[in-house]
Short mmCIF file of C-alpha atoms in Angstrom, two decimals:
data_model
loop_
_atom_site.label_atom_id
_atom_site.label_comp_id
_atom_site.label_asym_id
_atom_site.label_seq_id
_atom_site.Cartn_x
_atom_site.Cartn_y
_atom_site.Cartn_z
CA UNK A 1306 -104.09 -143.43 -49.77
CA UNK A 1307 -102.51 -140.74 -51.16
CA UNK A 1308 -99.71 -138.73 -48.85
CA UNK A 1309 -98.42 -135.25 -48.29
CA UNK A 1310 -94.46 -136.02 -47.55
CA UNK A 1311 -91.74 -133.88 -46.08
CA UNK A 1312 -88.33 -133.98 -45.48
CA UNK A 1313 -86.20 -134.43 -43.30
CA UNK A 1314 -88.49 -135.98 -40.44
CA UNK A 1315 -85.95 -134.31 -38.08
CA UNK A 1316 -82.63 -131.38 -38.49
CA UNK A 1317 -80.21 -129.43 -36.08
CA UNK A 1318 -78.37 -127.00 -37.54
CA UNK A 1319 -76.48 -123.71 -36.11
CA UNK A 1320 -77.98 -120.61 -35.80
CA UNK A 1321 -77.31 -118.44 -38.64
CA UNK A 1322 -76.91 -121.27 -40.93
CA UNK A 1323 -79.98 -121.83 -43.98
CA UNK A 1324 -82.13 -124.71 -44.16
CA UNK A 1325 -84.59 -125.76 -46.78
CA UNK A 1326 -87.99 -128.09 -46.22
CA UNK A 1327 -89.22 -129.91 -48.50
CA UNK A 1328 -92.79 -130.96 -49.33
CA UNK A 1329 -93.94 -133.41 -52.00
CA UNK A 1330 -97.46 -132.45 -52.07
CA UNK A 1331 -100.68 -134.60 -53.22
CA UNK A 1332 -100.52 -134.95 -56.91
CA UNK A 1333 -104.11 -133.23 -57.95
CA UNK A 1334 -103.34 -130.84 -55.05
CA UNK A 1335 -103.23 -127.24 -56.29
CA UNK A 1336 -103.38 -125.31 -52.78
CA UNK A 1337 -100.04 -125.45 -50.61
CA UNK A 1338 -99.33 -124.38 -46.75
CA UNK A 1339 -96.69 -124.14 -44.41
CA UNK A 1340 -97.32 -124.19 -40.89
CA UNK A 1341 -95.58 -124.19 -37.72
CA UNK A 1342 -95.67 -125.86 -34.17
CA UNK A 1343 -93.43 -123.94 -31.16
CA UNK A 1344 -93.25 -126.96 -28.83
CA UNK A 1345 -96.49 -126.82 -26.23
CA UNK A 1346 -97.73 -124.42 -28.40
CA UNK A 1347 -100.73 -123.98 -31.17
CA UNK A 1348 -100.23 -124.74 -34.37
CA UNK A 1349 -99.73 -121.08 -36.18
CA UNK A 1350 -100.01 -120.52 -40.04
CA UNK A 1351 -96.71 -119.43 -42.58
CA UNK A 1352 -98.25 -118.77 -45.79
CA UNK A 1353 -100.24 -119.97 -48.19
CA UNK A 1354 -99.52 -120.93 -51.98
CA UNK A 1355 -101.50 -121.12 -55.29
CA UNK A 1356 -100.65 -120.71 -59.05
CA UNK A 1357 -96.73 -120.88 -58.09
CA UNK A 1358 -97.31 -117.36 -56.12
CA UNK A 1359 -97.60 -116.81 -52.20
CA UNK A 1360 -101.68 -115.86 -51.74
CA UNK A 1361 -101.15 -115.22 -48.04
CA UNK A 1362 -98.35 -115.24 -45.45
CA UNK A 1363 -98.35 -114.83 -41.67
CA UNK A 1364 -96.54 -111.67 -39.59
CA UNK A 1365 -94.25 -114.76 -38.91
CA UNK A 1366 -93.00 -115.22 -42.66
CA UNK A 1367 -90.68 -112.17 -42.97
CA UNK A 1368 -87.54 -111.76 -45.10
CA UNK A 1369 -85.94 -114.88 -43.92
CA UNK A 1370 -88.70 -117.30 -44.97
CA UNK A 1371 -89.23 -117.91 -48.60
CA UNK A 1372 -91.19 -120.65 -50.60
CA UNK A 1373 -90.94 -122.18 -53.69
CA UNK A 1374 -92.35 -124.74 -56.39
CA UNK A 1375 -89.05 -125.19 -58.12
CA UNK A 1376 -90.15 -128.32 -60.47
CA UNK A 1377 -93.70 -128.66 -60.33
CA UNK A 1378 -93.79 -132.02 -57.61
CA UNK A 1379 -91.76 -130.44 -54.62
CA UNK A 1380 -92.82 -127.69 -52.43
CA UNK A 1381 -89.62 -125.92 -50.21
CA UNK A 1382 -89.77 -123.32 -47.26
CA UNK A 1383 -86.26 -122.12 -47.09
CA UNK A 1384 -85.46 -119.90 -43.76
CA UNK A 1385 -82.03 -117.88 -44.72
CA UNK A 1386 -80.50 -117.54 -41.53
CA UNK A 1387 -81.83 -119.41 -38.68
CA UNK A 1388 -82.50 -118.17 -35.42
CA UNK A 1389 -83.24 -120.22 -32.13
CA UNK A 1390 -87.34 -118.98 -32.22
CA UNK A 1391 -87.55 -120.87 -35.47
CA UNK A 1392 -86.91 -124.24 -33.75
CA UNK A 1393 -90.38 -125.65 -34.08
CA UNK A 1394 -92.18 -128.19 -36.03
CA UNK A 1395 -93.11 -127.39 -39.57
CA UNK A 1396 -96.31 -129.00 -41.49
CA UNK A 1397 -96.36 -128.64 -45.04
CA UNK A 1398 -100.44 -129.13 -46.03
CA UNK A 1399 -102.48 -129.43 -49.34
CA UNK A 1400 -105.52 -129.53 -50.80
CA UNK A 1401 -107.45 -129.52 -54.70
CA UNK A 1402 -109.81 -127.19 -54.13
CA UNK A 1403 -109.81 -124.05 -52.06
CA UNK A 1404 -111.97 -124.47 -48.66
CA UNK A 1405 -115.76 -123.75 -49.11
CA UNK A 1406 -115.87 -124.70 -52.67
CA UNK A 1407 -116.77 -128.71 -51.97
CA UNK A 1408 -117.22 -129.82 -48.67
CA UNK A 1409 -115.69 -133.16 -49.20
CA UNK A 1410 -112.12 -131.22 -49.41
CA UNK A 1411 -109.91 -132.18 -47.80
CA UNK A 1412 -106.73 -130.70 -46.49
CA UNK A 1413 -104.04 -133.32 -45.71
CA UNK A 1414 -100.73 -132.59 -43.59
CA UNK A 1415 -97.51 -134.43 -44.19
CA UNK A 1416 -95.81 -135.58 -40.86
CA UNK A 1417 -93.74 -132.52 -39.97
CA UNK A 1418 -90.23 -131.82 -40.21
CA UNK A 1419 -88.88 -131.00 -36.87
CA UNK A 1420 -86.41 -128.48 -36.54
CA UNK A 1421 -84.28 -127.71 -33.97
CA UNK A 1422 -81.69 -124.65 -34.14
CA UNK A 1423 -78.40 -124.77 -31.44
CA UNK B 766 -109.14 -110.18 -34.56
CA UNK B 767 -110.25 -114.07 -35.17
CA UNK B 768 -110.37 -116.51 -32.48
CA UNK B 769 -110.74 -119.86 -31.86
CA UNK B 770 -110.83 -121.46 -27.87
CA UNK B 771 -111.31 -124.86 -26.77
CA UNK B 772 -111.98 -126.56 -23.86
CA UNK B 773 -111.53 -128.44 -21.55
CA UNK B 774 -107.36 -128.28 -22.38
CA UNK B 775 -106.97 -131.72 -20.71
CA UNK B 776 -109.69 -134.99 -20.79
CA UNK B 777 -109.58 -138.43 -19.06
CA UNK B 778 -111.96 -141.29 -19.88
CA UNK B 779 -112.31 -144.39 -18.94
CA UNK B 780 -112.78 -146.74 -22.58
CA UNK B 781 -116.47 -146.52 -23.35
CA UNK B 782 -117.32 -143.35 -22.04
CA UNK B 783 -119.63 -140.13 -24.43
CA UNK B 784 -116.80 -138.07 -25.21
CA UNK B 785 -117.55 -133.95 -25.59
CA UNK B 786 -114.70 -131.25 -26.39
CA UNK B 787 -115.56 -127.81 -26.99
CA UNK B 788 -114.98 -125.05 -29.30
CA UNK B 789 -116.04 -121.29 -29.62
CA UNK B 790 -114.90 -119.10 -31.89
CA UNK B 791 -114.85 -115.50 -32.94
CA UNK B 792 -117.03 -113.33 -35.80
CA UNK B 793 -115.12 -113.64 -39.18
CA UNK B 794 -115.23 -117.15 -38.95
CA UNK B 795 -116.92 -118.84 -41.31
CA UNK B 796 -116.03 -122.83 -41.07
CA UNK B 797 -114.92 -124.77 -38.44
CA UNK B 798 -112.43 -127.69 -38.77
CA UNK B 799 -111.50 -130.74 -36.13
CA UNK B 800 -108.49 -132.22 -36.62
CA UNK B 801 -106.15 -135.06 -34.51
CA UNK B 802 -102.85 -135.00 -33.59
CA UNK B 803 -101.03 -137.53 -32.79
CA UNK B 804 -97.96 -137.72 -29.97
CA UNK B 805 -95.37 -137.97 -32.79
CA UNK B 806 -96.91 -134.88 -33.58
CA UNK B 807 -98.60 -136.27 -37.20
CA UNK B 808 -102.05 -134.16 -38.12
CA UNK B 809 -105.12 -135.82 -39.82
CA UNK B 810 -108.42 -133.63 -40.68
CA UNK B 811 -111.42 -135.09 -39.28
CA UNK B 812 -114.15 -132.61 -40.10
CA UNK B 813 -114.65 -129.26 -42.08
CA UNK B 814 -118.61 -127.72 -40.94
CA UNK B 815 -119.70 -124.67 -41.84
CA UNK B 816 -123.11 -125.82 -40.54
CA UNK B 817 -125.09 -128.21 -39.33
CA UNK B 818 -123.77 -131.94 -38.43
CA UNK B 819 -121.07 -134.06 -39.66
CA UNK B 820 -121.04 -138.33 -38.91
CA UNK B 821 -117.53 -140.44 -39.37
CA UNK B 822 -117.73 -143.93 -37.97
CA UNK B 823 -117.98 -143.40 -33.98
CA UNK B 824 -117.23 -139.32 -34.47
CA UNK B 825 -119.75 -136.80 -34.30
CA UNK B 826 -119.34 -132.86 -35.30
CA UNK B 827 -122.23 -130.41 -34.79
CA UNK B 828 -121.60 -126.61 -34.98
CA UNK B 829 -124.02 -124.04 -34.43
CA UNK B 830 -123.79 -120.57 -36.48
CA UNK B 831 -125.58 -118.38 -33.94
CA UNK B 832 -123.49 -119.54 -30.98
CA UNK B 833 -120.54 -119.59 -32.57
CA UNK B 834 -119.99 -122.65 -30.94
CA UNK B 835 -118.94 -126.27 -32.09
CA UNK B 836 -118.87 -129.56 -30.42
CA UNK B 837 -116.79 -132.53 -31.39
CA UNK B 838 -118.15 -135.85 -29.80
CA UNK B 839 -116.52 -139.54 -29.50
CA UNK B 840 -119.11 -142.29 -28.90
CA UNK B 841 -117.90 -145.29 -27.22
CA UNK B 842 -114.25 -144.17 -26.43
CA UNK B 843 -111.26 -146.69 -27.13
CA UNK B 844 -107.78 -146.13 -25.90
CA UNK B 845 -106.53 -145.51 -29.91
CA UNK B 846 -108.41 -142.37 -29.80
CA UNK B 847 -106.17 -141.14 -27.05
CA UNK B 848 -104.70 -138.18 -29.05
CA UNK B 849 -104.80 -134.05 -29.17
CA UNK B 850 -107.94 -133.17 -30.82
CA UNK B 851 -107.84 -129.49 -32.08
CA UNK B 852 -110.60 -126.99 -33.79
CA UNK B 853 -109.20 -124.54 -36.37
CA UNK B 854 -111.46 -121.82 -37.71
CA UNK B 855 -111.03 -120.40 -41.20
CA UNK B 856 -111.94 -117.05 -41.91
CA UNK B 857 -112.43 -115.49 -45.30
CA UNK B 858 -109.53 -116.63 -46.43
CA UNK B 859 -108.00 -120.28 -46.85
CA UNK B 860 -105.61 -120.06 -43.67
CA UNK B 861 -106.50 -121.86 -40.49
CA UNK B 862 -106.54 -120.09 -37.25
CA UNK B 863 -105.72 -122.67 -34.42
CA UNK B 864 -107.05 -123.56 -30.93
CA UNK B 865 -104.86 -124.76 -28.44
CA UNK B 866 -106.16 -128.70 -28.81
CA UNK B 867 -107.58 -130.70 -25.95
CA UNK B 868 -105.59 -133.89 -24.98
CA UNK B 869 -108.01 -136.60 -24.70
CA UNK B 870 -106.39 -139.68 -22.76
CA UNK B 871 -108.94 -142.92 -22.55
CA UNK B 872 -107.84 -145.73 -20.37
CA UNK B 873 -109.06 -149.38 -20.67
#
């Protein structure tokens, strides 16, 4: 069955210091997410991604998160300078066709990369 | 501002048992999706509804529009299903708004 996959499973870095997720999306999958998990807490949307342009983003994605689609396979949320709020778990999703249009869309999560900043 | 609440936060069963978790959720929501975490924290979809009744082997999702109200149910409960199962509602856009998740424990 086809996969969403991320890495790393698991970083520690410094505050202040950049990191980059990455995201190998489903092949046929032309809708991209990032999402985040605070530990004991909900599960709280980034942004969205379509047509190599952010569609939506969250009051959390500010200056220091960007995304990209650098070669047309991976899928990267880069945070420029860490902070020690951003330690969370982050889900990279996808899906082929937007919500609503088919209802046997699916939207698959990778794994989760779990960050954790010192 | 769109809403989604679930209860009860925390469920024990003993293996066999009717599971029911709860969801209600605000106006601006249009669909209604169940999803299962697992504890290494891994998140699978299990339903999308945006009416009506959905069927997936021993899982059962029914929503109802008026109420603004959907119900996830888990006949004959086995220890594997022990997990956090969570309701997300999407609005008129393709992001999902989160509930909190119920942790369902089932014991042999």
């Amino acid at each position: 069955e086809p996969e969403v996959t991320q890495t790393p499973s698991h970083q520690v870095t410094q505050m202040g210091q950049e990191v980059i997720l990455r995201c190998v999306p489903i092949s046929n999958h032309l809708y991209f997410y990032w999402y985040r998990q605070i530990l004991g807490q909900k599960v709280e949307f980034l942004v969205s991604f379509y047509n190599n342009e952010i569609s939506e983003k969250s009051e959390i994605f500010d200056d220091q998160f960007s995304v990209e689609r650098p070669d047309g396979s991976n899928f990267t949320l880069k945070i420029r300078s860490t902070k020690l709020e951003d330690s969370a778990m982050y889900f990279c999703a996808s899906t082929q066709l937007i919500f609503g249009t088919s209802g046997a869309n699916v939207l698959t999560f990778g794994a989760g990369s779990r960050l954790t900043v010192l | 501002k769109n809403e989604v609440e679930q209860s009860p936060q925390n469920l024990t069963a003993q293996e066999g048992e009717f599971i029911t978790i709860n969801c209600s959720y605000s106006v601006g929501i249009s669909a209604l999706h169940w999803l299962q975490q697992h504890p290494g924290g891994g998140i699978v979809s299990l339903f999308m509804l945006s009416s009506g009744k959905k069927k997936h082997g021993r899982l059962i999702a029914t929503i109802n529009i008026q109420e603004k109200h959907s119900s996830l149910h888990i006949t004959a409960s086995h220890p594997r299903d022990s997990a956090v199962y969570i309701c997300a509602g999407q609005g008129g856009t393709d992001k999902l708004i989160f509930g909190t998740g119920t942790r369902l424990q089932v014991f042999p």
